CSV table of C-alpha atoms in Angstrom, one decimal:
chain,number,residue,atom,x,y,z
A,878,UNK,CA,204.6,-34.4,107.5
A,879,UNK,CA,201.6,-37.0,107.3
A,880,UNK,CA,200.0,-36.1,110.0
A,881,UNK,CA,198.4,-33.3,112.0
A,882,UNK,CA,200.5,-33.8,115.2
A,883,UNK,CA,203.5,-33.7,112.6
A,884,UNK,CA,202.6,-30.4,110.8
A,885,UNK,CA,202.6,-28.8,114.6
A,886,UNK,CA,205.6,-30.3,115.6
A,887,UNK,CA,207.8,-29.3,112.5
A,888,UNK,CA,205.9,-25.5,112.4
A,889,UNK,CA,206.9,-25.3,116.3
A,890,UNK,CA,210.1,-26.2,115.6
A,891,UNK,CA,210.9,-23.9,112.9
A,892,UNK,CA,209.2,-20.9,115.2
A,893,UNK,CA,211.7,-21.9,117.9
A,894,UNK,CA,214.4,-21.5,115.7
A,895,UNK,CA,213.2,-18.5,114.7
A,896,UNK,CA,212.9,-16.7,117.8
A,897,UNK,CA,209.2,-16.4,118.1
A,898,UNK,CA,207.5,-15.5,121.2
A,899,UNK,CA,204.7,-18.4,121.1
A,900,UNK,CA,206.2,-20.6,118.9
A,901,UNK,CA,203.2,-23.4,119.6
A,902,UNK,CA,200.9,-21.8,120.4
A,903,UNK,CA,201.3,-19.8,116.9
A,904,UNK,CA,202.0,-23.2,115.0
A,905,UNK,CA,198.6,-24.7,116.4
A,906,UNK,CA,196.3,-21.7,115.2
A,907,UNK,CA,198.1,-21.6,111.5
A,908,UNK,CA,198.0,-25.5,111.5
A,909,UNK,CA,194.4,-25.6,112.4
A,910,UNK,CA,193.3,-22.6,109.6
A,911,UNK,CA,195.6,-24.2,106.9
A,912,UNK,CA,193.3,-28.0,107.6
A,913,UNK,CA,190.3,-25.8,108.1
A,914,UNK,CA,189.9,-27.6,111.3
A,915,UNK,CA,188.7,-26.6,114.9
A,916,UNK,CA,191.6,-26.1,117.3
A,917,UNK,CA,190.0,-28.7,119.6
A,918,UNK,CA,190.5,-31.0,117.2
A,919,UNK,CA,193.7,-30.5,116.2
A,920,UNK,CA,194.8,-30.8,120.1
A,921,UNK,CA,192.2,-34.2,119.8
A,922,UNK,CA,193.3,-35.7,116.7
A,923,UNK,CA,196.8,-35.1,115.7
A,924,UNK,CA,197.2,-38.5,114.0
A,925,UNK,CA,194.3,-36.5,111.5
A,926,UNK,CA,196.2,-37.3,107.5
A,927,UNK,CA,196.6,-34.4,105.6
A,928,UNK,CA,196.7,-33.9,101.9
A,929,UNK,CA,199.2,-32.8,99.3
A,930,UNK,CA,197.2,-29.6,98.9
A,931,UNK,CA,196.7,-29.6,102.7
A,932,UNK,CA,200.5,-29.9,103.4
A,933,UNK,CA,201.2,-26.5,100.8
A,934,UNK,CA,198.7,-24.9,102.6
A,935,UNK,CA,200.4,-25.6,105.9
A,936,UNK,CA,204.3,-24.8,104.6
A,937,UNK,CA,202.7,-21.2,102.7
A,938,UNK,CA,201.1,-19.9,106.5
A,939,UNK,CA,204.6,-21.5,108.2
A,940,UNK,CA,206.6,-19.2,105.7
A,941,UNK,CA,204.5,-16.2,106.1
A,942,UNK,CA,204.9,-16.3,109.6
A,943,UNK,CA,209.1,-16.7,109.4
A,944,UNK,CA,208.5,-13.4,107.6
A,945,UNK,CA,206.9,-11.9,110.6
A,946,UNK,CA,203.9,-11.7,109.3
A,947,UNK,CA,201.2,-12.0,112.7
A,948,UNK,CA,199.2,-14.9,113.2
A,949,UNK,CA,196.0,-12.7,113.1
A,950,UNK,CA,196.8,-11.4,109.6
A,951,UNK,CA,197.3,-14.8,108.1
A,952,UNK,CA,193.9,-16.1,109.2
A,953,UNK,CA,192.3,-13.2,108.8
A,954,UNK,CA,190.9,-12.7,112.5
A,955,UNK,CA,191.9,-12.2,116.1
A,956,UNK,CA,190.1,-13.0,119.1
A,957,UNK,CA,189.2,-9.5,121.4
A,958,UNK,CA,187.3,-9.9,124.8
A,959,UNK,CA,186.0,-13.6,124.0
A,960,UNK,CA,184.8,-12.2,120.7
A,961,UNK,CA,186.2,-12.9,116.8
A,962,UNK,CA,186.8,-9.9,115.2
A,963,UNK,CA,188.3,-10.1,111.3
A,964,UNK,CA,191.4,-8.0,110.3
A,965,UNK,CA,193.0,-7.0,107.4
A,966,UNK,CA,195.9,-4.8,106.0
A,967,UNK,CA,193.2,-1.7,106.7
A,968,UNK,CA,192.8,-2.3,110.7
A,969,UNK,CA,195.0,-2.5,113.1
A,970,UNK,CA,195.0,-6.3,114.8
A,971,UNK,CA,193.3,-5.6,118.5
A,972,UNK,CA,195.7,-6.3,120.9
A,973,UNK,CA,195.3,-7.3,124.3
A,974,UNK,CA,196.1,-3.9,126.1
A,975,UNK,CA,193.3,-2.3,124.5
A,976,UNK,CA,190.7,-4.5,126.5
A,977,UNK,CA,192.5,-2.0,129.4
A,978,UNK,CA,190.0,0.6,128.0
A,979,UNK,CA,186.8,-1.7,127.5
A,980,UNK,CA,187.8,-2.1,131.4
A,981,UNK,CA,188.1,1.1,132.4
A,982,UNK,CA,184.9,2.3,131.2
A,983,UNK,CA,182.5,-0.6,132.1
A,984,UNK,CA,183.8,-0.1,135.9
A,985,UNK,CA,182.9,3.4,135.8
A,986,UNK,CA,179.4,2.6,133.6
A,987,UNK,CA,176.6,1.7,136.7
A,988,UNK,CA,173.4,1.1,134.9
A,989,UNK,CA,174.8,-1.3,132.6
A,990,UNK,CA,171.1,-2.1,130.9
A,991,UNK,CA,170.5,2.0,130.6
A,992,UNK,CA,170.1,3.1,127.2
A,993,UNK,CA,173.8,4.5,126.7
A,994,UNK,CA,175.0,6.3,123.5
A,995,UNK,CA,178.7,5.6,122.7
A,996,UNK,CA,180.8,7.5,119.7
A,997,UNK,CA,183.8,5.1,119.1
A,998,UNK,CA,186.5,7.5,117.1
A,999,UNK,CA,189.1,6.1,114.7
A,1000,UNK,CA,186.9,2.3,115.5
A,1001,UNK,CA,189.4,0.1,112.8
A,1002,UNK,CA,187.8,-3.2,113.7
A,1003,UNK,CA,185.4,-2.0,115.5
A,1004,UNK,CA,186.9,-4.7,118.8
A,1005,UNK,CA,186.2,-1.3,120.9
A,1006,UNK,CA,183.0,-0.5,120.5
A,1007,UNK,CA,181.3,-4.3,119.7
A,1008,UNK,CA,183.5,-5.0,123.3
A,1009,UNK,CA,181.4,-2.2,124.6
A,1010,UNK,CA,177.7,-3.4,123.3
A,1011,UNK,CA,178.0,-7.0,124.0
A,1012,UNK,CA,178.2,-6.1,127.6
A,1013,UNK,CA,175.8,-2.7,127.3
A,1014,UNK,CA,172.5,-4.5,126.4
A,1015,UNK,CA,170.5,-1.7,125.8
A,1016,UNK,CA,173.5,0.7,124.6
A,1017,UNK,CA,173.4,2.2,121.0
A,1018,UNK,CA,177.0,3.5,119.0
A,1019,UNK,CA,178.5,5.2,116.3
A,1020,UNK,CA,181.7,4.3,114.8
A,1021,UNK,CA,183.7,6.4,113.2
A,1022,UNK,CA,186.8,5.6,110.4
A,1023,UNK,CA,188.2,7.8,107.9
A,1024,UNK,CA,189.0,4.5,105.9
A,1025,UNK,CA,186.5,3.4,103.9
A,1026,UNK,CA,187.7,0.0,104.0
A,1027,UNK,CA,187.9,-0.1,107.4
A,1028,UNK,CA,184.6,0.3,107.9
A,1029,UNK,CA,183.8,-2.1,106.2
A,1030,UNK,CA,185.7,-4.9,108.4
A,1031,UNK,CA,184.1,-3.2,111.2
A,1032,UNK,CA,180.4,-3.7,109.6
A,1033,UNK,CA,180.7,-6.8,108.7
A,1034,UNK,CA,182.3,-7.6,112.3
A,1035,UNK,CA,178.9,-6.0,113.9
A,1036,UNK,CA,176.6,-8.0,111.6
A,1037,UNK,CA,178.9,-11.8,112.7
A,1038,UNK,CA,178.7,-10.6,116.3
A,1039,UNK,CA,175.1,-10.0,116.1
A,1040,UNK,CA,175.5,-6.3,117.5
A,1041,UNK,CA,174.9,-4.5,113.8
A,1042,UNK,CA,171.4,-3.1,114.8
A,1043,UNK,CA,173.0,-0.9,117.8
A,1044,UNK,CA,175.8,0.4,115.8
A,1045,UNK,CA,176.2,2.5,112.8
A,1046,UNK,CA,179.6,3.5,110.8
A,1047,UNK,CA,180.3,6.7,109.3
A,1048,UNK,CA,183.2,7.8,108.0
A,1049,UNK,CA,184.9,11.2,108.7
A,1050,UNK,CA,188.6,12.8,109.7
A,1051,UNK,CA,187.8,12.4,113.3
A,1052,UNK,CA,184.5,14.7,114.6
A,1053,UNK,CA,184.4,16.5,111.2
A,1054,UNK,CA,182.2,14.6,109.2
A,1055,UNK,CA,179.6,13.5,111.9
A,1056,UNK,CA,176.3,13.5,110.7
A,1057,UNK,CA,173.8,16.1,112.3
A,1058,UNK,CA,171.9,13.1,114.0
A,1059,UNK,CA,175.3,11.5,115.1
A,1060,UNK,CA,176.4,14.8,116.9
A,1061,UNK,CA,175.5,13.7,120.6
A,1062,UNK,CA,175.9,14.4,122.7
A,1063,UNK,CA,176.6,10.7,123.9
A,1064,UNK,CA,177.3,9.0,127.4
A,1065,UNK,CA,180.9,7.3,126.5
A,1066,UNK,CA,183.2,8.4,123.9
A,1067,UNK,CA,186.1,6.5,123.1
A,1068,UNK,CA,189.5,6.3,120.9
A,1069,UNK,CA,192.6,4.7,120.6
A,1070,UNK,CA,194.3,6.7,118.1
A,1071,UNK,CA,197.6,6.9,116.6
A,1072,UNK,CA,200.4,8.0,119.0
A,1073,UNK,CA,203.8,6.9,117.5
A,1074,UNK,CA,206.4,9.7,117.3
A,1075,UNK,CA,207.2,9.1,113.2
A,1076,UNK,CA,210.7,8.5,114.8
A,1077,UNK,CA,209.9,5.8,116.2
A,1078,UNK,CA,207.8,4.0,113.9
A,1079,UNK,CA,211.0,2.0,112.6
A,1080,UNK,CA,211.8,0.8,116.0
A,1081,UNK,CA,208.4,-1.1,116.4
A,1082,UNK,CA,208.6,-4.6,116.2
A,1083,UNK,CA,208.5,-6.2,111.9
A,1084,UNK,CA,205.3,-7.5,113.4
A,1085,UNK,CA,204.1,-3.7,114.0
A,1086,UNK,CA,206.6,-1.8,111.8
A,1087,UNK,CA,206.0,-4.3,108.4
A,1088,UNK,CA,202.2,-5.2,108.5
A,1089,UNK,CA,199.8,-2.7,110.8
A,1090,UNK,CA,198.7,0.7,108.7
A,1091,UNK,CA,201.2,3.2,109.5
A,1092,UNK,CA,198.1,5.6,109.3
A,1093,UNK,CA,196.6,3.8,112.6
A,1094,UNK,CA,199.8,4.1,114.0
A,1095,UNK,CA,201.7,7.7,113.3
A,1096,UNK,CA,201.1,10.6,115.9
A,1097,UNK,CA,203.2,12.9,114.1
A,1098,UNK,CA,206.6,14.2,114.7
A,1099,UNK,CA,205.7,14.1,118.5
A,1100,UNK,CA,203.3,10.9,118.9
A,1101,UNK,CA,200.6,14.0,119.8
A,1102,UNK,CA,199.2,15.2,116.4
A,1103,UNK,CA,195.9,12.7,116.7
A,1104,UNK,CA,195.0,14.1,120.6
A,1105,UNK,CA,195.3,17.5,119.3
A,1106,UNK,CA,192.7,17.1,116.1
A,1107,UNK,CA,190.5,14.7,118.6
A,1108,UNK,CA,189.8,16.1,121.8
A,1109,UNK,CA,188.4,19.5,121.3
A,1110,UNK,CA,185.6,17.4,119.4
A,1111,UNK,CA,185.2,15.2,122.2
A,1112,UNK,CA,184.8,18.1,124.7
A,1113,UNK,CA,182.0,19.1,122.3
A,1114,UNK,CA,180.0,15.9,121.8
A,1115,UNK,CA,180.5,14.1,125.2
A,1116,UNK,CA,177.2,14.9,127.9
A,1117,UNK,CA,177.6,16.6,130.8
A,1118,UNK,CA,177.7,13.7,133.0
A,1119,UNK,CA,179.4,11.7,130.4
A,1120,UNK,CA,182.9,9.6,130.2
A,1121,UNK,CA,185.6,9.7,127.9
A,1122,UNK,CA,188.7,7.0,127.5
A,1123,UNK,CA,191.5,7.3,125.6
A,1124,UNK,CA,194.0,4.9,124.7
A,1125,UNK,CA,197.8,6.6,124.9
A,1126,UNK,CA,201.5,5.9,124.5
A,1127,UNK,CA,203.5,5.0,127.8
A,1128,UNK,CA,205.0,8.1,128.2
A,1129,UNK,CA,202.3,10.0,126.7
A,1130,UNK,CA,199.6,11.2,129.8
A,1131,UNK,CA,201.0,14.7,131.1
A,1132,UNK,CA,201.1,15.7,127.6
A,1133,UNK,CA,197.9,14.5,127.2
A,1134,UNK,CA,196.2,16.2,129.8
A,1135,UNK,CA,197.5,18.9,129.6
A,1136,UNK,CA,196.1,18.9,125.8
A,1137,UNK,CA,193.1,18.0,127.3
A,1138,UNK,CA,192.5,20.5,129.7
A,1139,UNK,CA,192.9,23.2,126.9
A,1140,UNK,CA,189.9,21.1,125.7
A,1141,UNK,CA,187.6,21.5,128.7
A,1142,UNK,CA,188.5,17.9,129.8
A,1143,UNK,CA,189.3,16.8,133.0
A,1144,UNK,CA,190.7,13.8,133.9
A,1145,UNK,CA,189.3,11.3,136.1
A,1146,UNK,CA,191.8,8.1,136.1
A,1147,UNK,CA,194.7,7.0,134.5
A,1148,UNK,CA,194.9,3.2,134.5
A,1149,UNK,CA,197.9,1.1,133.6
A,1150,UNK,CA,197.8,-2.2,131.4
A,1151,UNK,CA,198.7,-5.8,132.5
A,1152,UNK,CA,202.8,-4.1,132.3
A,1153,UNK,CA,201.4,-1.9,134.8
A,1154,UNK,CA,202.4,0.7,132.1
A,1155,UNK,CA,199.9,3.9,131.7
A,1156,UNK,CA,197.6,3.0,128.9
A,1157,UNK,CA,194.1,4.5,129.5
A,1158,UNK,CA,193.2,8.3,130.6
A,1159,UNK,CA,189.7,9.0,131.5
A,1160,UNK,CA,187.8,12.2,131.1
A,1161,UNK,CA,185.3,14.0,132.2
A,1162,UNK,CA,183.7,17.6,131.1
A,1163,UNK,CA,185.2,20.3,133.4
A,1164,UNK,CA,182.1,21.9,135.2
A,1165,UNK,CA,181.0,25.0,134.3
């Protein structure tokens, strides 16, 4: 391994072997962090030398990623609606179904300049909300974690992106802890919270199971516990005319309506992801 076309080849080839869904694909990204290099110019310059400490570099991300480790958590960042958001054990690594909710919303948003308020619950990274205000140019938010460290990620995520001056993070068990200035009530609110039945947690893939917070991921015995604590808070803070979307399991949206409706929520949509899966419920305030 001499070169940078070489390091590719032998990381792809091992990630074959392995059984990895984008064995390339994954050996270009961690082949490009470990020289520190553009991916451009990895695809450009493959006959680019590498150095001893270079070629270490390259053979620790390859092993970490035979372990199942993601991608995202070896580089320390993941790419979310054309943006760069940094991960780490705290967050969750934004996935692409989630942009399903960024979606949803923005369709139903029609004065996309309007001076929108936006209460992002359980915001991990923050890829949810940030999403939200680089396309809402006049839109302010709150984010809201009850890890510390979390927060943290998703402040320093806001101040990369450019967006920090729209957004503030507060920490708080879902709608508890709100500030009496961050109460609303606000246009959009929107969560993807934990859903996985604790049964089920050991069935996700090592990529899930091993390395995302099981806090960001367990729903309780029933994959419901997190709907139950968050939407009579949303029913409270959301305007009269505004929208709610929440990201759910598969299987997941009667149950969650029907929580919902206890709430005072009505639901508007439910959209499906790429899979054409359900992923997305929208809400509304029931009129009065």
């Amino acid at each position: 391994m001499q070169n940078a076309g070489e390091a590719v080849q032998l990381a792809t080839k091992l990630f074959t072997e392995a059984g990895l869904e984008t064995p390339r694909l994954d050996a270009r990204v961690l082949v490009a962090a470990a020289l520190n290099i553009d991916k451009t110019r990895l695809f450009s310059h493959p006959e680019q030398p590498i150095s001893d400490h270079q070629c270490l570099a390259v053979h620790g991300f390859i092993q970490r990623r035979l372990g199942r480790e993601p991608v995202a958590r070896i580089v320390g960042e993941r790419e979310f609606w054309s943006l760069t958001f940094k991960v780490d054990a705290s967050t969750l690594v934004p996935r692409p179904d989630s942009e399903t909710l960024v979606e949803a919303i923005l369709k139903r948003t029609d004065n996309r300049a309007g001076r929108i308020s936006i209460l992002d619950m359980g915001t991990g990274s923050g890829c949810l909300v940030l999403a939200l205000l680089s396309e809402l140019s006049r839109a302010t938010a709150v984010g809201v974690d009850i890890s510390a460290r979390t927060l943290d990620i998703a402040t320093q995520n806001a101040r990369f992106l450019g967006l920090d001056q729209r957004v503030r993070f507060l920490r708080s068990n879902w709608c508890d802890g709100l500030a009496a200035d961050a109460r609303g009530p606000f246009d959009i609110i929107i969560s993807n919270p934990p859903y996985i039945a604790v049964g089920d947690l050991k069935k996700l893939d090592p990529d899930v199971a091993e390395f995302d917070p099981h806090g960001a991921l367990s729903g309780g015995d029933d994959g419901l516990q997190a709907y139950r604590e968050l939407l009579p808070g949303l029913s409270r803070y959301l305007a009269k005319t505004g929208i709610a979307g929440l990201e759910i399991g598969w299987d997941q949206a009667g149950a969650v309506k029907n929580i919902a409706d206890q709430a005072g929520l009505s639901c508007l949509e439910t959209v499906q992801d790429m899979a054409g899966r359900d992923r997305v419920l929208l809400f509304r305030p029931v009129e009065s």
